[in-house]
mmCIF file with all atom_site columns, C-alpha atoms in Angstrom:
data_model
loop_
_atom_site.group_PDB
_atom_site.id
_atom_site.type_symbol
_atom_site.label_atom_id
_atom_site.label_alt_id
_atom_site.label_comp_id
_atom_site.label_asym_id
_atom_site.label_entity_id
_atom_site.label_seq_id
_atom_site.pdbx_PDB_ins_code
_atom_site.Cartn_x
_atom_site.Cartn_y
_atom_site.Cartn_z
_atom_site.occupancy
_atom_site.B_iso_or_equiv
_atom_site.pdbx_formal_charge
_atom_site.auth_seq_id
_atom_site.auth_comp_id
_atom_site.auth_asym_id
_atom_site.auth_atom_id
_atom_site.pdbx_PDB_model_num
ATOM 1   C CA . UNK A 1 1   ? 110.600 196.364 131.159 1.00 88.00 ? 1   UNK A CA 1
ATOM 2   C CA . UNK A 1 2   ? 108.171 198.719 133.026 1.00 94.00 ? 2   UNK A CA 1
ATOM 3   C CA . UNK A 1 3   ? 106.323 198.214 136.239 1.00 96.00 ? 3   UNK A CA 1
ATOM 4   C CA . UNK A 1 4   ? 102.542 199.213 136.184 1.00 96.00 ? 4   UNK A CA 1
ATOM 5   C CA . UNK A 1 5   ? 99.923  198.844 138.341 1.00 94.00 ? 5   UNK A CA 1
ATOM 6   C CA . UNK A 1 6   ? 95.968  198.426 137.721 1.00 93.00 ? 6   UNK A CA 1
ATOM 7   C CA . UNK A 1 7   ? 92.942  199.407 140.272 1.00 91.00 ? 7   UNK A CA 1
ATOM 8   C CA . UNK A 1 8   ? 90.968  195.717 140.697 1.00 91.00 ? 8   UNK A CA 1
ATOM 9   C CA . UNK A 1 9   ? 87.815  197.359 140.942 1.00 93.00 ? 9   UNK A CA 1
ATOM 10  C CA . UNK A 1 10  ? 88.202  198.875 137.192 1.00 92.00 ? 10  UNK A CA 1
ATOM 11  C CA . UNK A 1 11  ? 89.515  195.630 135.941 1.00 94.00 ? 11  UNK A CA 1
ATOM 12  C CA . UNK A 1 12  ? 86.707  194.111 137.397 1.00 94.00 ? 12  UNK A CA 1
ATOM 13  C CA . UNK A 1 13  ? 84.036  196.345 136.334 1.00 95.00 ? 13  UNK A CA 1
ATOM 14  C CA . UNK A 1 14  ? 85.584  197.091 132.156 1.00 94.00 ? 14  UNK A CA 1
ATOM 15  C CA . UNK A 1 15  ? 88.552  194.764 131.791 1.00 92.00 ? 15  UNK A CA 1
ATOM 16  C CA . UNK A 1 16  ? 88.843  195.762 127.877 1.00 93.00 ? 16  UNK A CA 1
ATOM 17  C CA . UNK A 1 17  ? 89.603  199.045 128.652 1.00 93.00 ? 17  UNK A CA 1
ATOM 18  C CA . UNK A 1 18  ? 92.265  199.087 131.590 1.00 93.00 ? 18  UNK A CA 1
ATOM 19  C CA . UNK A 1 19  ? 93.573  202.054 133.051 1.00 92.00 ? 19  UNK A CA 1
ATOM 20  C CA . UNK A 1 20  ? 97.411  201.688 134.115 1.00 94.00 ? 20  UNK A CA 1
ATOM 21  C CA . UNK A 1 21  ? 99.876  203.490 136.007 1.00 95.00 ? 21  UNK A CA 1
ATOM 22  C CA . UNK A 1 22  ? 103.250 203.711 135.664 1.00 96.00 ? 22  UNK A CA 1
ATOM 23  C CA . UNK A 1 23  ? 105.287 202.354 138.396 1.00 97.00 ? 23  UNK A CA 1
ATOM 24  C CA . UNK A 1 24  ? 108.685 202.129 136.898 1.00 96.00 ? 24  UNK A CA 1
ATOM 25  C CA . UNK A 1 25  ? 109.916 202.603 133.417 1.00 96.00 ? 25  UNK A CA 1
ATOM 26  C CA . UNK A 1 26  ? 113.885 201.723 132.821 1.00 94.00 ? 26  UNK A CA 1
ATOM 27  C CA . UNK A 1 27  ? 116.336 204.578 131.445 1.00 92.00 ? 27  UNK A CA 1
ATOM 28  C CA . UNK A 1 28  ? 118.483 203.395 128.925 1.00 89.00 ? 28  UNK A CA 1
ATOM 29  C CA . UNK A 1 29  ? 121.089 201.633 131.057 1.00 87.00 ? 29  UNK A CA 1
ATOM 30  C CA . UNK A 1 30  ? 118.789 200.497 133.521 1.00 91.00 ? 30  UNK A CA 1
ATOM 31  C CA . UNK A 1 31  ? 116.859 197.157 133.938 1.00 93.00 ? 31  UNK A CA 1
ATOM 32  C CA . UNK A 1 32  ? 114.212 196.129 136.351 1.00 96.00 ? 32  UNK A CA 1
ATOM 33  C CA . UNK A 1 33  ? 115.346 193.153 138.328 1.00 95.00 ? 33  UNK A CA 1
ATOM 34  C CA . UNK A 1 34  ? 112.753 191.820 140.692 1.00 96.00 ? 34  UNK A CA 1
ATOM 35  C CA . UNK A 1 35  ? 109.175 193.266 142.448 1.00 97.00 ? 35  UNK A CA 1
ATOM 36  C CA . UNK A 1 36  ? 108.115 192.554 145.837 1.00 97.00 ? 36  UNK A CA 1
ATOM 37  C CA . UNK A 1 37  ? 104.426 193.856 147.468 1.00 96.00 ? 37  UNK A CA 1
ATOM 38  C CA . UNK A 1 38  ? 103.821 194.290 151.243 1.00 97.00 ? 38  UNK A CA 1
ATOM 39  C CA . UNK A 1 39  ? 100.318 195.502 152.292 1.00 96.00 ? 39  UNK A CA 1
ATOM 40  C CA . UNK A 1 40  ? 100.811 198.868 150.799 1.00 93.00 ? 40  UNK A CA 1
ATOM 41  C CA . UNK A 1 41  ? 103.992 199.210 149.159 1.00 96.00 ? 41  UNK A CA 1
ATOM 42  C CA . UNK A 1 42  ? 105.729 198.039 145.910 1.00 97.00 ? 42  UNK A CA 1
ATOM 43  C CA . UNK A 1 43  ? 109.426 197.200 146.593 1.00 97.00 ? 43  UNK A CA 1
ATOM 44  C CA . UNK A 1 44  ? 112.192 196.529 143.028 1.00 97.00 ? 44  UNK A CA 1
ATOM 45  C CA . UNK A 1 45  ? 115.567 196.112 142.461 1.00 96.00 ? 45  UNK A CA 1
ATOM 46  C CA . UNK A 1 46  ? 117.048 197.481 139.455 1.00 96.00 ? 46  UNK A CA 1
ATOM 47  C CA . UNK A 1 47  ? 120.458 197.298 137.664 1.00 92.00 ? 47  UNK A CA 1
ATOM 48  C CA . UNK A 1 48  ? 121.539 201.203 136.841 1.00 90.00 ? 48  UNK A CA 1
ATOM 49  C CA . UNK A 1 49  ? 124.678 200.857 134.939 1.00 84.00 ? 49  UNK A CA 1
ATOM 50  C CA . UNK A 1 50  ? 125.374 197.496 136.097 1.00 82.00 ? 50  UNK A CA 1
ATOM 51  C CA . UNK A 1 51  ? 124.764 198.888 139.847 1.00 88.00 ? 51  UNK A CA 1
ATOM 52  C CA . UNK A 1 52  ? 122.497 197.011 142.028 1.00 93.00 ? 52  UNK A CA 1
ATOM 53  C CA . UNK A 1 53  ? 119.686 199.596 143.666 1.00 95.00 ? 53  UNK A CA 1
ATOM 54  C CA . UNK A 1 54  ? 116.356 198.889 145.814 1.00 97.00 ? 54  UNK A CA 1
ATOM 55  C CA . UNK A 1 55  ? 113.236 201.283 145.888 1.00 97.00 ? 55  UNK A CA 1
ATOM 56  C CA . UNK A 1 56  ? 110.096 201.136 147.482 1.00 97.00 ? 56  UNK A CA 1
ATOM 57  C CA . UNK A 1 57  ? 107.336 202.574 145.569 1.00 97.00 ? 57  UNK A CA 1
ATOM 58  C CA . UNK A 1 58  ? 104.495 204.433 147.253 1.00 97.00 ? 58  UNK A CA 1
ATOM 59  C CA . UNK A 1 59  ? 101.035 205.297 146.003 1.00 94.00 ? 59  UNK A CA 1
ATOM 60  C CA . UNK A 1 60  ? 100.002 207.970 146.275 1.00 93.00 ? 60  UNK A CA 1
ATOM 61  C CA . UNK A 1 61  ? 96.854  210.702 144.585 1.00 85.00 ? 61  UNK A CA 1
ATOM 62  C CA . UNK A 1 62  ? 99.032  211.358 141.251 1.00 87.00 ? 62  UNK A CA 1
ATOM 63  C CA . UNK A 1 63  ? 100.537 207.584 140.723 1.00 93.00 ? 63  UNK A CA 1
ATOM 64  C CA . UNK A 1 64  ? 103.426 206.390 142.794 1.00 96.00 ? 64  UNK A CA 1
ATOM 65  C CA . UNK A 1 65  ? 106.403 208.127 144.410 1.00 96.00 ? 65  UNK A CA 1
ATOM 66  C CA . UNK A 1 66  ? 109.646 206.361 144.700 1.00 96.00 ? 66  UNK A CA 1
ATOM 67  C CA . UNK A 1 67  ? 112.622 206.354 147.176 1.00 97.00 ? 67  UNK A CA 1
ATOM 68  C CA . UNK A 1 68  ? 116.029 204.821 147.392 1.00 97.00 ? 68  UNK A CA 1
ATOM 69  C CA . UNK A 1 69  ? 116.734 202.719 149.722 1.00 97.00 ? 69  UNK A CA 1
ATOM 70  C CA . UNK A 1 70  ? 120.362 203.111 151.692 1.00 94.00 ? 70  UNK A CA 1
ATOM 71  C CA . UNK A 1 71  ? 122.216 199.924 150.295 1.00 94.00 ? 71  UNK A CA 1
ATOM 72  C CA . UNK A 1 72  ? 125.647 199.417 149.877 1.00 88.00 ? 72  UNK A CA 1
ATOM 73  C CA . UNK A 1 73  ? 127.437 200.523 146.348 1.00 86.00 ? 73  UNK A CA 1
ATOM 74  C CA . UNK A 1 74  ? 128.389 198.295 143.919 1.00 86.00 ? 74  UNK A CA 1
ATOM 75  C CA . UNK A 1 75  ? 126.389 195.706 145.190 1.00 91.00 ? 75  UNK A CA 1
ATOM 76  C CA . UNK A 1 76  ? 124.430 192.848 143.851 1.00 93.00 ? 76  UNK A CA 1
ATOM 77  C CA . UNK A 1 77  ? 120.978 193.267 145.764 1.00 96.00 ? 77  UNK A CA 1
ATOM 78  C CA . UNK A 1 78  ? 118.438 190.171 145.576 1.00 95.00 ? 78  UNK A CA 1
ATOM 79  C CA . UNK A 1 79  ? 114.946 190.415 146.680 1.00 95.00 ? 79  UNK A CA 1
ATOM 80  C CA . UNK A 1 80  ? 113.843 188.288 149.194 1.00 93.00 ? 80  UNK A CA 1
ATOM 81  C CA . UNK A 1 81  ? 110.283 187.752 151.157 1.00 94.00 ? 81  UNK A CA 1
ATOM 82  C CA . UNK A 1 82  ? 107.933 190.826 151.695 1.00 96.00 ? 82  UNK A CA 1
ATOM 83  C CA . UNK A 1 83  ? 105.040 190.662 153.993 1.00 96.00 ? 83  UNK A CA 1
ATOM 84  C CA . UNK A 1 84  ? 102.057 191.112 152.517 1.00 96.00 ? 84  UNK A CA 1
ATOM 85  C CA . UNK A 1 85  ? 100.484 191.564 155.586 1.00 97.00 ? 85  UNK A CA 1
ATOM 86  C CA . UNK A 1 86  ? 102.874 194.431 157.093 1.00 96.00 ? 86  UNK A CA 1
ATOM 87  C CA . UNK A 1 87  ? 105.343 196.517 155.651 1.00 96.00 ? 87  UNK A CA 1
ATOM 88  C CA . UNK A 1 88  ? 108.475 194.395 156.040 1.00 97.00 ? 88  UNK A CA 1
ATOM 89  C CA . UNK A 1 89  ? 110.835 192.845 153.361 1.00 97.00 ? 89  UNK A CA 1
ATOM 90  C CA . UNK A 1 90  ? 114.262 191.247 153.242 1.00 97.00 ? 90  UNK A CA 1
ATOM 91  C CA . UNK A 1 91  ? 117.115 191.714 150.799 1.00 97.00 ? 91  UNK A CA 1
ATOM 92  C CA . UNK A 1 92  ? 120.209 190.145 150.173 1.00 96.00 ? 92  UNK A CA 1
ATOM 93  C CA . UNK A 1 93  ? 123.243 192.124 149.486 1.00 96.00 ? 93  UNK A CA 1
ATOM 94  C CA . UNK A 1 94  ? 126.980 191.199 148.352 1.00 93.00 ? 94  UNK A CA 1
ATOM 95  C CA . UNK A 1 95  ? 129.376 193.311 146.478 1.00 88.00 ? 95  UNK A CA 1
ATOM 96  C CA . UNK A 1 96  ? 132.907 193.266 146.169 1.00 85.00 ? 96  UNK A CA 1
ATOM 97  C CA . UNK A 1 97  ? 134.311 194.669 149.971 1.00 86.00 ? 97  UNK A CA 1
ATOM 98  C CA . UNK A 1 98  ? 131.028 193.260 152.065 1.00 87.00 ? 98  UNK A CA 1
ATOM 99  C CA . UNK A 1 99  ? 130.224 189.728 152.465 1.00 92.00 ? 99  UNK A CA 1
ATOM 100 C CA . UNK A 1 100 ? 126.860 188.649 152.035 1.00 94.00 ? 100 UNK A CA 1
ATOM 101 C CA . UNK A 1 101 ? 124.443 189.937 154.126 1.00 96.00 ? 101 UNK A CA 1
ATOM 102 C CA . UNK A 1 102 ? 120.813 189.753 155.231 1.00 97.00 ? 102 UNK A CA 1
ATOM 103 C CA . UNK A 1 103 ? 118.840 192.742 155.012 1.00 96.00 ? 103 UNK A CA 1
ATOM 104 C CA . UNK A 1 104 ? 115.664 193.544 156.559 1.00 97.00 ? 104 UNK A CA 1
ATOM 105 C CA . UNK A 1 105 ? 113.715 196.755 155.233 1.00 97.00 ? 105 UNK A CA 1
ATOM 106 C CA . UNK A 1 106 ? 110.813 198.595 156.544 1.00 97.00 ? 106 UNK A CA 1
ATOM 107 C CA . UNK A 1 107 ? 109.030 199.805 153.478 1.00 96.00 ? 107 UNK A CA 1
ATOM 108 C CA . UNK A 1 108 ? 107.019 202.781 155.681 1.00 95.00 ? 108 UNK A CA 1
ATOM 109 C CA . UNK A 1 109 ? 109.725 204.455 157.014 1.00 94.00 ? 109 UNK A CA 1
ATOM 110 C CA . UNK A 1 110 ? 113.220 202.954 154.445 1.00 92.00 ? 110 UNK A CA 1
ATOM 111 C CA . UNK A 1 111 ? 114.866 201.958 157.471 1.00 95.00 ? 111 UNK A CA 1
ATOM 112 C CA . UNK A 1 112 ? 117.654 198.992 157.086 1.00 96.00 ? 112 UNK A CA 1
ATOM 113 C CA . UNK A 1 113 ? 118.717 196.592 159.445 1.00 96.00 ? 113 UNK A CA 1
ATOM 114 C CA . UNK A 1 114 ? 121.233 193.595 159.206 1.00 96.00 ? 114 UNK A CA 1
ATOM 115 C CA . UNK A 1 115 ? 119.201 190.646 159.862 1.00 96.00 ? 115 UNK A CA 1
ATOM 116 C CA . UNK A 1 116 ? 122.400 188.265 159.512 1.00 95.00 ? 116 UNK A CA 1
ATOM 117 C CA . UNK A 1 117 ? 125.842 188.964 157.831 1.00 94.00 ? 117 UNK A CA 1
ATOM 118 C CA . UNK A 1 118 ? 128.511 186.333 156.799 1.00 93.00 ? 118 UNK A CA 1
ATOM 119 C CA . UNK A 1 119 ? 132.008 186.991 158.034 1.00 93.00 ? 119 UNK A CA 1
ATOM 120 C CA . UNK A 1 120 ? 134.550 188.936 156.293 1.00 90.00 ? 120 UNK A CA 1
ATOM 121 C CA . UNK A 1 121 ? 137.380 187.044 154.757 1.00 87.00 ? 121 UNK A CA 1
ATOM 122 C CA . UNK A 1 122 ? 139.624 190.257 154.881 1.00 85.00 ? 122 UNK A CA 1
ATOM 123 C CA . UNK A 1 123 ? 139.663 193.408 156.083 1.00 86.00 ? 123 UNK A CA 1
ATOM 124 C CA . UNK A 1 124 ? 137.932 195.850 153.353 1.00 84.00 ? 124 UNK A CA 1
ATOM 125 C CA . UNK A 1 125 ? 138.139 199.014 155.276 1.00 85.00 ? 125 UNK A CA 1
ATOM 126 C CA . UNK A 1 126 ? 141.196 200.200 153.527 1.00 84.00 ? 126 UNK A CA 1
ATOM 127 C CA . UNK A 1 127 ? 140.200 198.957 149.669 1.00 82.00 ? 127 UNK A CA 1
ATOM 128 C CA . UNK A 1 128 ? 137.400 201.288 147.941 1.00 82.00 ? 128 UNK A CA 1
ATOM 129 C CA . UNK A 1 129 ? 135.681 199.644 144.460 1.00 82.00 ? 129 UNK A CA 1
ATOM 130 C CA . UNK A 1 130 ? 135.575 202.043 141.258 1.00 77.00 ? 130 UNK A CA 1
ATOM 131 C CA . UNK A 1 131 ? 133.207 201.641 138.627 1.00 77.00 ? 131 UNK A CA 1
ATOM 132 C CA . UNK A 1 132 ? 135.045 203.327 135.267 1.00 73.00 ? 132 UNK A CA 1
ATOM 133 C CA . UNK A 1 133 ? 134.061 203.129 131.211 1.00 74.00 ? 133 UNK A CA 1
ATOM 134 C CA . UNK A 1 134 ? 136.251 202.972 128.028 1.00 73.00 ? 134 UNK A CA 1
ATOM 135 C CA . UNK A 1 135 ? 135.349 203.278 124.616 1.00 75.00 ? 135 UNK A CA 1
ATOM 136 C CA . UNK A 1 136 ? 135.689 199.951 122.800 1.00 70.00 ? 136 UNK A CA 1
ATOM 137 C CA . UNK A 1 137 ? 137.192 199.966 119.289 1.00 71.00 ? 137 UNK A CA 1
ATOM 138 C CA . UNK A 1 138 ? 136.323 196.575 118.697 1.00 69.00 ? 138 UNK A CA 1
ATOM 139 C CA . UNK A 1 139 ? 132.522 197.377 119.233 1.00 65.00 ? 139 UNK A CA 1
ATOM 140 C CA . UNK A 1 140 ? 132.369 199.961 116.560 1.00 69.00 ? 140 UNK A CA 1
ATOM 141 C CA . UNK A 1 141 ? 132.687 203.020 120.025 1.00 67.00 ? 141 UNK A CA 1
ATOM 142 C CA . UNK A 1 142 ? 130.160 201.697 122.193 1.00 70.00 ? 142 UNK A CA 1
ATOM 143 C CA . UNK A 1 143 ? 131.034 202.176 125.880 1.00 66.00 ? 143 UNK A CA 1
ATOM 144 C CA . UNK A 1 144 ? 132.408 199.027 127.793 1.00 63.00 ? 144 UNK A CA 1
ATOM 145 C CA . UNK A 1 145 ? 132.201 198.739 131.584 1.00 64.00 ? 145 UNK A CA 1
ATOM 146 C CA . UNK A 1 146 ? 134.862 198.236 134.199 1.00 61.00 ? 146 UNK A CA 1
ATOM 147 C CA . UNK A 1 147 ? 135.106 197.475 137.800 1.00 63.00 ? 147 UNK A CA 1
ATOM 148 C CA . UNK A 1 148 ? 138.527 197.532 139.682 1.00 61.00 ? 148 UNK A CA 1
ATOM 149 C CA . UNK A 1 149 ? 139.114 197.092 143.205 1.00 62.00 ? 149 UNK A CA 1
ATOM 150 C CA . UNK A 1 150 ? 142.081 199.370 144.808 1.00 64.00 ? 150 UNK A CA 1
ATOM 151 C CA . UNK A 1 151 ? 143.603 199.954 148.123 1.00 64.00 ? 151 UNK A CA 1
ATOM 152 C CA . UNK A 1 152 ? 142.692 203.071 149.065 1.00 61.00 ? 152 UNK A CA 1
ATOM 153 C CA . UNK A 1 153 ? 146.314 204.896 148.439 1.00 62.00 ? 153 UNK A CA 1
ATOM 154 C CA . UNK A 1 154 ? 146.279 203.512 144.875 1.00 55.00 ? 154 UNK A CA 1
ATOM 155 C CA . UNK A 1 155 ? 149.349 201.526 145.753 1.00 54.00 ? 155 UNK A CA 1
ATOM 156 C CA . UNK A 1 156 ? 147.836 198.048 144.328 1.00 50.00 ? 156 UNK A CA 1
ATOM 157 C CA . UNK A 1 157 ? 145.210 196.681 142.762 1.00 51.00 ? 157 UNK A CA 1
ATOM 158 C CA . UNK A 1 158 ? 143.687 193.176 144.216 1.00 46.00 ? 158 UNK A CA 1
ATOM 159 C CA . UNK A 1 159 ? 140.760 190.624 142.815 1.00 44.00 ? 159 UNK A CA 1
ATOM 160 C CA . UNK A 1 160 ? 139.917 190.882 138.777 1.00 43.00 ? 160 UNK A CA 1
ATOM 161 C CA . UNK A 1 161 ? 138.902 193.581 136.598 1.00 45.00 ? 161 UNK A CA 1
ATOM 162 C CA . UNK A 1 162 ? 135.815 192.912 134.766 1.00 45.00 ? 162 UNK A CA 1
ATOM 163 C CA . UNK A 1 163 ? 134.692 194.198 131.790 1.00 43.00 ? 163 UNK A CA 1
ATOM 164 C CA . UNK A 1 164 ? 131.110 193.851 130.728 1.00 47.00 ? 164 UNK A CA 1
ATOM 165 C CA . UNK A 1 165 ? 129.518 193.478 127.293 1.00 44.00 ? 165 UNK A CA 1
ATOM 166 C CA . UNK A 1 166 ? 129.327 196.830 124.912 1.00 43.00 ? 166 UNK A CA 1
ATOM 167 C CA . UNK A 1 167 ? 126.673 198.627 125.340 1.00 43.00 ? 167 UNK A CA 1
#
């Protein structure tokens, strides 16, 4: 669904006729995941094609501006605390090649630092995860997803493929 946000005072003063603003509206393979406020920021997660992602929304005079914040790709990204008092937040972030790790965020300036990681169980610098798509004759063409992780010279594959549901 879409993210909006209201101005208290209005609500306050004519609640049957509210005024919103669009924070976030989902394209039509994304989903909005969690929200998060600090004392002046909005901060989601989304899933865009099945890829984790992490914004922080700013007001501003026209609505709100938005800006990506530098995660890791192919990631599952969780949404942790936010200080609603300050502009900190903390996500969590695990994907295929990078264990889980603790993220804190500064929502003012989108800077990222590892709060706490968990060790690595292998060494991932030399593997490299693909996201590809096929077209599914069993689901009447729709596109089907697929992730495969590969050593970096192509000369195996390791872990599963996964295909997701037709889209």
């Amino acid at each position: 669904g879409s993210l909006v946000s209201l101005d208290f005072t209005e609500v306050r003063a004519n609640p049957a006729r509210l005024k919103p603003t669009l924070i976030y509206a989902p394209g039509p393979r994304d989903a909005l995941s969690a929200v998060a406020v600090t004392r002046d920021r909005v901060l989601t997660t989304t899933l865009e094609n099945v890829r984790g992602r992490a914004y922080v929304h700013t007001p501003n005079g026209n609505g709100w501006s938005r800006a990506r914040i530098d995660l890791p790709d192919n990631a599952a990204i969780g949404l942790g605390a936010a200080d609603r008092n300050g502009n900190a937040a903390f996500l969590s972030v695990t994907s295929f090649l990078t264990p889980t790790t603790l993220m804190q965020v500064d929502a003012t300036t989108g800077a990222v630092s590892v709060a706490k990681s968990s060790e690595p169980k292998f060494d991932a610098s030399t593997h490299v995860v693909e996201q590809l798509e096929a077209t599914s004759k069993m689901m009447n063409g729709k596109q089907q997803g697929k992730v495969q992780i590969i050593k970096e010279d192509g000369a195996w594959k390791v872990g599963r493929e996964s295909w997701g549901s037709g889209r």
